[in-house]
GROMACS .gro file of C-alpha atoms in nm:
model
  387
    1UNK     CA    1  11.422   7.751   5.451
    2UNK     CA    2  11.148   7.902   5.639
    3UNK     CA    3  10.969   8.176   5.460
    4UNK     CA    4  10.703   8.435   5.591
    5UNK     CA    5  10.381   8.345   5.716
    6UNK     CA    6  10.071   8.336   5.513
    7UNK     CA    7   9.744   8.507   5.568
    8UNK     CA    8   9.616   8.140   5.706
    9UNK     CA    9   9.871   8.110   5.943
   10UNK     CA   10   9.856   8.488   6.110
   11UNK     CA   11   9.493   8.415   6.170
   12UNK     CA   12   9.510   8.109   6.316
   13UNK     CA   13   9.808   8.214   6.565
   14UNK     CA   14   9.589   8.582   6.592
   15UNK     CA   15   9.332   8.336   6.727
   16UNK     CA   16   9.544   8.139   6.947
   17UNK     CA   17   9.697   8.476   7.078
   18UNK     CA   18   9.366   8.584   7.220
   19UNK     CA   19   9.128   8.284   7.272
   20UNK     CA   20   9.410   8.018   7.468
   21UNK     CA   21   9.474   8.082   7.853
   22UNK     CA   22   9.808   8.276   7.878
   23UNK     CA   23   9.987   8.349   8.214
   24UNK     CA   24  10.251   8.641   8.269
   25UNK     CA   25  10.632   8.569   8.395
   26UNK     CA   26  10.968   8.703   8.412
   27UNK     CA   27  11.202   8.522   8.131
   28UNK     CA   28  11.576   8.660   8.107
   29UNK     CA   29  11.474   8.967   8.287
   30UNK     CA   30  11.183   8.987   8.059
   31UNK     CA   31  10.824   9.022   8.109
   32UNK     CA   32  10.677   8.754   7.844
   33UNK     CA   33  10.302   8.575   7.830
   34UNK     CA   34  10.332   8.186   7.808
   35UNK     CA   35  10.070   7.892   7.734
   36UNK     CA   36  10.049   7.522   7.779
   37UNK     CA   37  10.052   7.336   7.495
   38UNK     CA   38   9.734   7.069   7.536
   39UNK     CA   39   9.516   7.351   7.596
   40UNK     CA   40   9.662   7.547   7.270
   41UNK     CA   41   9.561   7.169   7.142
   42UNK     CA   42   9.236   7.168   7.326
   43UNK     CA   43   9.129   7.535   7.166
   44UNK     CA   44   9.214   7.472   6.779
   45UNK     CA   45   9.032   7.196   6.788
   46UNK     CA   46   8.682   7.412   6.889
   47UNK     CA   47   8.757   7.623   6.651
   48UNK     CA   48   8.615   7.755   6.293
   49UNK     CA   49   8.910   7.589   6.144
   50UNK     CA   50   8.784   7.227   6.309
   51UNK     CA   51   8.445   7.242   6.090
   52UNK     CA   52   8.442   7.108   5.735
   53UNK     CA   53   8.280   7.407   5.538
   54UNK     CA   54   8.131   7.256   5.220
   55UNK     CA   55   8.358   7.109   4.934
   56UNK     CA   56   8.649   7.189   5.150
   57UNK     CA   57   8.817   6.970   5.414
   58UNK     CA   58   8.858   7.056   5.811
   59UNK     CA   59   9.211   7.181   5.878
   60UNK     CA   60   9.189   7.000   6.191
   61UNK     CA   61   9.075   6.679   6.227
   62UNK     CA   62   9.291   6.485   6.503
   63UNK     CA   63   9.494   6.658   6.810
   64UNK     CA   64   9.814   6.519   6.584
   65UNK     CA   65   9.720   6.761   6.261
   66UNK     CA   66   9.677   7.029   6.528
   67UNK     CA   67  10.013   6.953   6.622
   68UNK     CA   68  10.211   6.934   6.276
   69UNK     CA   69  10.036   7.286   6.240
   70UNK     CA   70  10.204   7.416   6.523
   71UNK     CA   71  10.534   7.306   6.436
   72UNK     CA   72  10.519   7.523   6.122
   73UNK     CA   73  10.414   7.855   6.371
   74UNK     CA   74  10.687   7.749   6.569
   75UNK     CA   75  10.944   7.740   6.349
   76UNK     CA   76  10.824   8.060   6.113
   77UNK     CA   77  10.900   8.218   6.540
   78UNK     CA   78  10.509   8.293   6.625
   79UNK     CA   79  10.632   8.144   6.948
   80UNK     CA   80  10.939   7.942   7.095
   81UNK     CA   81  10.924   7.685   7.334
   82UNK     CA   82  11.047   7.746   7.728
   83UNK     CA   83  11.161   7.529   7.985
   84UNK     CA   84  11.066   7.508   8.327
   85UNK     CA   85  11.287   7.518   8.590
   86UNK     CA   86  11.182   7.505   8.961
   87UNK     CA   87  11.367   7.724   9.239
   88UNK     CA   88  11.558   7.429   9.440
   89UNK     CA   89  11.659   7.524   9.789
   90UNK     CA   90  12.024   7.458   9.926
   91UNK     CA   91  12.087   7.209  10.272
   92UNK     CA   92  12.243   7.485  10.464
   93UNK     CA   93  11.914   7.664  10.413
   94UNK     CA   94  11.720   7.359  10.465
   95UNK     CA   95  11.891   7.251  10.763
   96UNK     CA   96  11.866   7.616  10.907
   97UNK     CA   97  11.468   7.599  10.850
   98UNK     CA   98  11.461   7.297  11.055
   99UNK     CA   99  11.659   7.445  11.325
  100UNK     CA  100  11.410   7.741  11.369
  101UNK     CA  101  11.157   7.555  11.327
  102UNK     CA  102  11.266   7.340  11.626
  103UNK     CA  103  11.332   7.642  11.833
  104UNK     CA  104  11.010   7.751  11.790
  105UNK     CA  105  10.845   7.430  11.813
  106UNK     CA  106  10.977   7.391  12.135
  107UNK     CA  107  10.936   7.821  12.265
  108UNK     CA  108  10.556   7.738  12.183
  109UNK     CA  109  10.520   7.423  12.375
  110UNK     CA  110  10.642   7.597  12.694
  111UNK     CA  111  10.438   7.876  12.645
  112UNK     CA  112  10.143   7.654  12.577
  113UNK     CA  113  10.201   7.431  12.893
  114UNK     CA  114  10.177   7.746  13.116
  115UNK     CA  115   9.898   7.917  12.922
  116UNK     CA  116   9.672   7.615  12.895
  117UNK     CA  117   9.296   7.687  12.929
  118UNK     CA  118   8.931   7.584  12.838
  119UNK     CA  119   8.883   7.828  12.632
  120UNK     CA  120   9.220   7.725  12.434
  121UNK     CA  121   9.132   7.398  12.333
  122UNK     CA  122   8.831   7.507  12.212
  123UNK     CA  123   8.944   7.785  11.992
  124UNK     CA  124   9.195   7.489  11.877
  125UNK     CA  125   8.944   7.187  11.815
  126UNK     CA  126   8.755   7.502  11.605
  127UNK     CA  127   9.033   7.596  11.406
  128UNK     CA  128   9.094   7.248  11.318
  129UNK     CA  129   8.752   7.159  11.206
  130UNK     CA  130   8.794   7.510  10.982
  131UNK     CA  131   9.100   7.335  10.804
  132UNK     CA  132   8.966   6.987  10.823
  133UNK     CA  133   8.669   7.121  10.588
  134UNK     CA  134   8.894   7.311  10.376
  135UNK     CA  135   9.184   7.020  10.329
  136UNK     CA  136   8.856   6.850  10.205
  137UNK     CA  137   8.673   7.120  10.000
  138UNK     CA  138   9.045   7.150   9.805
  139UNK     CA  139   9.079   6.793   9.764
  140UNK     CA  140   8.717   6.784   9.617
  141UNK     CA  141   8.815   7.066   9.349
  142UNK     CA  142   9.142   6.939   9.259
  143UNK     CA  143   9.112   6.726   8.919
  144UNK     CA  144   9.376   6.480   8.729
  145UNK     CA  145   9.605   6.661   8.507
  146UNK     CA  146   9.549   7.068   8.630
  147UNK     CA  147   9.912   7.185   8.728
  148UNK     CA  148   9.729   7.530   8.845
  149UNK     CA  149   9.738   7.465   9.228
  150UNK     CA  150  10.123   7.292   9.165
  151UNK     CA  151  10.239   7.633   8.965
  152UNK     CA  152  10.171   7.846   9.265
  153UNK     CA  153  10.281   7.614   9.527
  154UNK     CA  154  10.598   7.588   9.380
  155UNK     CA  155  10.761   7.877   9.274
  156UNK     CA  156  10.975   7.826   8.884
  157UNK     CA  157  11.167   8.006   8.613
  158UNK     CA  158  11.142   7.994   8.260
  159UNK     CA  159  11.441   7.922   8.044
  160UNK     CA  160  11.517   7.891   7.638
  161UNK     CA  161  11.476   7.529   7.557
  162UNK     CA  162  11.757   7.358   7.347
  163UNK     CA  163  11.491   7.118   7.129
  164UNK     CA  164  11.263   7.395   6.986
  165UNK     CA  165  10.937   7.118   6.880
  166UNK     CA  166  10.592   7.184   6.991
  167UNK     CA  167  10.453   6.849   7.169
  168UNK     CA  168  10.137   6.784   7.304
  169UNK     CA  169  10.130   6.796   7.705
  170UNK     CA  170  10.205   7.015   8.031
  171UNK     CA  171  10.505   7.206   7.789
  172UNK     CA  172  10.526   7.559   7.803
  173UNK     CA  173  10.558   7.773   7.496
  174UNK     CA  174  10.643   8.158   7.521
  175UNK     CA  175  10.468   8.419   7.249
  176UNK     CA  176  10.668   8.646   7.069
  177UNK     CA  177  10.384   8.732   6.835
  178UNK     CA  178  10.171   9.015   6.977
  179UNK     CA  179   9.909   9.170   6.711
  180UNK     CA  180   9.711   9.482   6.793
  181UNK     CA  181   9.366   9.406   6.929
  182UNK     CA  182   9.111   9.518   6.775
  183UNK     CA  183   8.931   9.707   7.066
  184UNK     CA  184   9.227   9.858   7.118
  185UNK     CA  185   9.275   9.970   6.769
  186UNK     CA  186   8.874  10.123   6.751
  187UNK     CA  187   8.919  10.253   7.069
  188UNK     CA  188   9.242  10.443   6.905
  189UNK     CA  189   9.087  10.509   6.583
  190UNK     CA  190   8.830  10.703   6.776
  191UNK     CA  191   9.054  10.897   6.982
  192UNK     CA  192   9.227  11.015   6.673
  193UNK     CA  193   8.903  11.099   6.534
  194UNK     CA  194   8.807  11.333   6.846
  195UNK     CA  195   9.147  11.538   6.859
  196UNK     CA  196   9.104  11.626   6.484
  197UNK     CA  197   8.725  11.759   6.569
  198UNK     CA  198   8.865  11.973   6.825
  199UNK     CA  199   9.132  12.092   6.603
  200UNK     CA  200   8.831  12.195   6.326
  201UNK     CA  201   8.589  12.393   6.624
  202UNK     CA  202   8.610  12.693   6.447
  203UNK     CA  203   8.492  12.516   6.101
  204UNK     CA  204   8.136  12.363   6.274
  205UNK     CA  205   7.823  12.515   6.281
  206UNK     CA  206   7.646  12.759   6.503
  207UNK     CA  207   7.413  12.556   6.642
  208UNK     CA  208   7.702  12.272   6.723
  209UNK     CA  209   7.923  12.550   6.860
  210UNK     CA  210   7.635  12.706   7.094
  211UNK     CA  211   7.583  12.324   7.254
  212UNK     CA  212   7.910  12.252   7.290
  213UNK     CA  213   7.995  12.567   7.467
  214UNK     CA  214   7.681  12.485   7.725
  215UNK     CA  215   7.768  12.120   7.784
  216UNK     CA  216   8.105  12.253   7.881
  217UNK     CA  217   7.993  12.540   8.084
  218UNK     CA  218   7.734  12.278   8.259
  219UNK     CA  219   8.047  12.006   8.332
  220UNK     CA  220   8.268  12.308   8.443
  221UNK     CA  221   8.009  12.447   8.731
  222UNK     CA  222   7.939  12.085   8.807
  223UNK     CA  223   8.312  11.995   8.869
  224UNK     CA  224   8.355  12.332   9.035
  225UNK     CA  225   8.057  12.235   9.301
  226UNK     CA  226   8.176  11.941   9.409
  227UNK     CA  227   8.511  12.070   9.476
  228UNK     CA  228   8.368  12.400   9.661
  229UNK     CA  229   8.102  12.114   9.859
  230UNK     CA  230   8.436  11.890   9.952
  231UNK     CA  231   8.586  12.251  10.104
  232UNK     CA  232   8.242  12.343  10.301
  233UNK     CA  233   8.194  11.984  10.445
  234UNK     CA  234   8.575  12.044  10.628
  235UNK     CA  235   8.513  12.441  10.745
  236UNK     CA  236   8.138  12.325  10.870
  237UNK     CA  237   8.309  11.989  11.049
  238UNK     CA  238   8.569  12.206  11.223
  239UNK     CA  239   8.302  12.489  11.337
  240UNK     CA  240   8.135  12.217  11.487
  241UNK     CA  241   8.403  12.087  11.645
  242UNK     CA  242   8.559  12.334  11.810
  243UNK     CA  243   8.213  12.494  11.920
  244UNK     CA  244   8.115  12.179  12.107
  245UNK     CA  245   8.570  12.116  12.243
  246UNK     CA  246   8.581  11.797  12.034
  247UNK     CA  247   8.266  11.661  12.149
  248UNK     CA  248   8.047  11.661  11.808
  249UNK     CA  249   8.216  11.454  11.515
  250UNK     CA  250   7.930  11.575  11.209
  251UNK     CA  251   8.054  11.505  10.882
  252UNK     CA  252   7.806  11.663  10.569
  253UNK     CA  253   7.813  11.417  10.271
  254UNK     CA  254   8.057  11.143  10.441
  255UNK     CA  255   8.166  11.004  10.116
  256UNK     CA  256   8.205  11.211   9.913
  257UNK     CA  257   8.576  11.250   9.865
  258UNK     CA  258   8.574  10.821   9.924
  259UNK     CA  259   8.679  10.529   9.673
  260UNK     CA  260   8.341  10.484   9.561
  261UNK     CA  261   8.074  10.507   9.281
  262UNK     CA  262   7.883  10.833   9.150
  263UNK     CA  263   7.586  10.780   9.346
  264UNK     CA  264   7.694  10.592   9.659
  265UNK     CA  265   7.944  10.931   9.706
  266UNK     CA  266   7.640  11.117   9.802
  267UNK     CA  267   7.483  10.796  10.023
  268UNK     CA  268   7.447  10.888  10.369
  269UNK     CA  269   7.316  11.252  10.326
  270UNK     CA  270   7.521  11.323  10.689
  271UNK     CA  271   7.684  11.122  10.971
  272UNK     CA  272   7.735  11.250  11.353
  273UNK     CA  273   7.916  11.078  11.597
  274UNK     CA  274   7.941  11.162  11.992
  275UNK     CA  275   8.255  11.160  12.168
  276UNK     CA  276   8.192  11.324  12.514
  277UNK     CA  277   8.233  11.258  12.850
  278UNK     CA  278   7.899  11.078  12.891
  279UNK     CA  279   7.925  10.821  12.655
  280UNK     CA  280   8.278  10.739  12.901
  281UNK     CA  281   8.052  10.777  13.216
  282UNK     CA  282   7.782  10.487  13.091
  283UNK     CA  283   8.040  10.319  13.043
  284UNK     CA  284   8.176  10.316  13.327
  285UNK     CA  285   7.862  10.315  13.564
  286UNK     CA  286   7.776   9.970  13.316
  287UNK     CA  287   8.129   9.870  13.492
  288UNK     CA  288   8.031   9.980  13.835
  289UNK     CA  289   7.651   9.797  13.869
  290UNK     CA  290   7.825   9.516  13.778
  291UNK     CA  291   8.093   9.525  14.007
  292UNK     CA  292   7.892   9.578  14.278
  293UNK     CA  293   7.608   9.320  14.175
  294UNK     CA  294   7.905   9.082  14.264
  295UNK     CA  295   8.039   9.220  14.568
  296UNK     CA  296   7.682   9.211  14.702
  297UNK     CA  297   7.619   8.849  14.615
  298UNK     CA  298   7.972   8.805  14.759
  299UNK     CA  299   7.869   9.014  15.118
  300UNK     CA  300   7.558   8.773  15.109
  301UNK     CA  301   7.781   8.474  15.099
  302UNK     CA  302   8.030   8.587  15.362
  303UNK     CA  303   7.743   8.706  15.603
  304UNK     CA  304   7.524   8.387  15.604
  305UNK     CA  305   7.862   8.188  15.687
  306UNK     CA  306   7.893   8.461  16.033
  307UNK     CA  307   7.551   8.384  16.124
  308UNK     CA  308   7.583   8.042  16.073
  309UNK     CA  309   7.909   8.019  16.311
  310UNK     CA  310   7.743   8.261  16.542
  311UNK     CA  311   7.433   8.024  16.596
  312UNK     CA  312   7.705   7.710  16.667
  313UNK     CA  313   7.874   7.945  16.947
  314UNK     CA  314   7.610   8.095  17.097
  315UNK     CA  315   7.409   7.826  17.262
  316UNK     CA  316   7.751   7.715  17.423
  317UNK     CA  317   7.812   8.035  17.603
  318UNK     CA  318   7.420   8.147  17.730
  319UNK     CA  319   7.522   7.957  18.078
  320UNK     CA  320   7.787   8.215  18.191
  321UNK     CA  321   7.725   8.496  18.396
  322UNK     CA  322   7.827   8.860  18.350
  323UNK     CA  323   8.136   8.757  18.123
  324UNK     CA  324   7.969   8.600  17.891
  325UNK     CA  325   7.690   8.892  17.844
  326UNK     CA  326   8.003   9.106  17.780
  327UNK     CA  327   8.166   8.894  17.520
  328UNK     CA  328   7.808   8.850  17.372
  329UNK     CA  329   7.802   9.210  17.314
  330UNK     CA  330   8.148   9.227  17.200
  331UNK     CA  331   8.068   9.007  16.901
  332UNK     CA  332   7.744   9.222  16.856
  333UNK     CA  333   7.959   9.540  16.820
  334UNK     CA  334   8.223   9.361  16.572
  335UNK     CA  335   7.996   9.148  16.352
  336UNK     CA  336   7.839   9.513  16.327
  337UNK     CA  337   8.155   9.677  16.223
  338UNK     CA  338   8.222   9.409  15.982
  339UNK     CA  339   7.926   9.486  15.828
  340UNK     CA  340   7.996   9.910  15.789
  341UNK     CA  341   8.351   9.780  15.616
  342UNK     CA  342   8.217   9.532  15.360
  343UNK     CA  343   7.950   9.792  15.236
  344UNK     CA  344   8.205  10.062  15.206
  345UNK     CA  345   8.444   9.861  15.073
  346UNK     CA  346   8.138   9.719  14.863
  347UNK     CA  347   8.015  10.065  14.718
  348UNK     CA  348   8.383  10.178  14.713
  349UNK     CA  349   8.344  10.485  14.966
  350UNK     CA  350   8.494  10.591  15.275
  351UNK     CA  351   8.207  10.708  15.440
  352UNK     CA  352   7.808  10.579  15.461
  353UNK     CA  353   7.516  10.758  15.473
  354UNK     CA  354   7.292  10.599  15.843
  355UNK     CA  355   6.955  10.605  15.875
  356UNK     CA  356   6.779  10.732  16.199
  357UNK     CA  357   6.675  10.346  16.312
  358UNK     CA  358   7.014  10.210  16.275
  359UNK     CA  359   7.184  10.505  16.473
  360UNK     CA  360   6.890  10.410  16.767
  361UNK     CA  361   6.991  10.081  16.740
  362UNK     CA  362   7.331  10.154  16.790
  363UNK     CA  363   7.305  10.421  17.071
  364UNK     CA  364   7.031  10.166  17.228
  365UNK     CA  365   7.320   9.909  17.229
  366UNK     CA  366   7.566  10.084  17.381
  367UNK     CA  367   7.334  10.211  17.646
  368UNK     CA  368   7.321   9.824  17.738
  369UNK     CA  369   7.694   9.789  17.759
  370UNK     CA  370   7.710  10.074  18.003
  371UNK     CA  371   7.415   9.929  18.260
  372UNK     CA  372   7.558   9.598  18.271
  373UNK     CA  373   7.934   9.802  18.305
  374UNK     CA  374   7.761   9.980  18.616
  375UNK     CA  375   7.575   9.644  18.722
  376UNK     CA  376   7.880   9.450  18.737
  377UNK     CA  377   8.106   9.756  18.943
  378UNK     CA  378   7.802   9.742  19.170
  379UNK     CA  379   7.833   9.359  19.280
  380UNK     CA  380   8.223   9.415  19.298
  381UNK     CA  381   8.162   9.669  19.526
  382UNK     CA  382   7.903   9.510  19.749
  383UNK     CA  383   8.100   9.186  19.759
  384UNK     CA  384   8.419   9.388  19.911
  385UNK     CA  385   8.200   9.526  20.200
  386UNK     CA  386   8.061   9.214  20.305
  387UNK     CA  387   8.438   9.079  20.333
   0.00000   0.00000   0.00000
């Protein structure tokens, strides 16, 4: 028959309950705390209880003492032992994971064989160097005998075991003993203690009653401030922005309302943020110089190949006579309209400002066209009189 536990064997499972490394887990629709049983082992045996105090013998002297002593807490029900059960997936769902997974094995290698770049494969070879390092890092920090890492990879249930004896290994053991701390008990003990006080105000002294009623006049306008502070931050922030149409974003005491500590709530003092139509414009005119630092290098390109197939054609044509001044000129005139329609189509306007030289130039041209137009009527004419 098992009896009730002694004063020994309360303290020694009050120590286990709160020195070995418990986890949390749903049992039976339960919540319940469970340990492994070599490290229940592992902490007995660095305990008080371990030593040999003088004229008295160690309780525990070998990991097999330690484990006759937890067969008694077992069976006086300080805690029962569970078994572990691992979630084991069906083959319809198995064979429908490998069917989407083939699905989208194959989606992604299409969309990868159209969408193949540089710039892929390097963000690739990257991200597999990343794992590489941390398939290695893992492999480094994994030791013999740890079923941590397995535990979460693997998802399992607990269960009631049929063999209820406490062996030494990877066994799990569930706790159905669960003492009162004893911070939680002062920390209690004290809040007890405080309610009663306030019950007995009227019975202190003067001199208590006169601080108390300051400190709590002090906390009250301190509370008080902050709140009427969190109010004026919002009525100054929407002054501001509706003075200004939405421009001005200044926030007084950014953090103060925030998840953070006492004195980083009042860290920065203000913030102010800008949200106009300039900050848009450099943005775009940042846009703009560079679009037209390439179209320029671009009109460079495309104007050096003209002159280039200008000088091949030219020597070619310098024998004719009249009709070959004329188509001279007509190149002239083009190349020169070529040029008006890559600047404006450069600087991305219609129109061009012209300086004074270029319109003489131009005027000066056509002048030419006209004389040789008048020279060439001229010999027509005097050629049709002689016939």
């Amino acid at each position: 028959e098992v009896g009730e536990p002694s004063k020994e064997e309360k303290a020694v499972a009050k120590f286990l309950r709160f020195n070995c490394p418990t986890k949390s887990t749903n049992m039976m629709g339960h919540r319940v705390d469970y340990f492994i049983a070599s490290k229940a082992v592992d902490c007995l045996l660095d305990s008080k209880w371990a030593k040999a105090k003088k004229g008295e013998e160690a309780l525990f002297t070998t990991r097999e003492s330690v484990v006759d002593y937890c067969n008694r807490l077992l069976k006086k029900q300080f805690f029962h032992r569970a078994l572990k059960v691992m979630k084991m997936k069906y083959e319809k769902d198995i064979k429908k994971e490998k069917e989407k997974g083939k699905a989208e094995s194959g989606k992604e290698e299409d969309k990868k064989s159209k969408k193949e770049n540089l710039k892929d494969e390097k963000t690739k070879k990257e991200k597999e160097k990343k794992k590489d390092g941390e398939k290695e890092e893992s492999k480094k920090e994994e030791t013999p005998g740890t079923p941590k890492k397995k535990e979460t990879k693997k998802k399992f249930k607990l269960e009631p075991h049929d063999d209820q004896v406490f062996l030494d290994g990877n066994e799990v053991f569930v706790w159905i003993y669960d003492p009162v701390h004893f911070k939680t008990f002062v920390m209690g003990l004290i809040l007890v203690i405080a309610v009663i006080a306030a019950t007995l105000f009227p019975l202190w002294p003067a001199e208590m009653r006169v601080g108390v009623y300051y400190l709590s006049v002090g906390a009250g306008c301190f509370v008080a401030s902050i709140l009427l502070l969190a109010v004026a931050r919002c009525i100054l922030f929407l002054i501001i922005w509706l003075i200004t149409g939405g421009r001005h974003h200044f926030w007084f005491l950014p953090n103060l309302t925030a998840d953070v500590g006492f004195i980083d709530s009042f860290r920065p003092l203000y913030t102010h943020e800008y949200k106009g139509p300039k900050a848009d414009l450099k943005k775009d005119e940042k846009s703009e110089t560079k679009k037209q630092q390439k179209s320029d290098s671009e009109e460079k390109s495309d104007s050096e190949k003209k002159e280039d197939e200008e000088g091949k054609v030219g020597p070619g044509n310098h024998g004719t006579e009249g009709s070959g001044g004329e188509r001279h000129s007509d190149t002239d005139s083009d190349r020169r309209e070529d040029d008006r329609s890559q600047h404006s189509s450069g600087n991305g306007n219609d129109f061009e400002m012209i300086t004074k030289e270029e319109l003489e130039q131009q005027t000066d041209g056509d002048c030419e066209e006209e004389e040789e137009e008048d020279n060439d009527g001229e010999t027509t004419k005097s050629s049709h009189e002689k016939s």
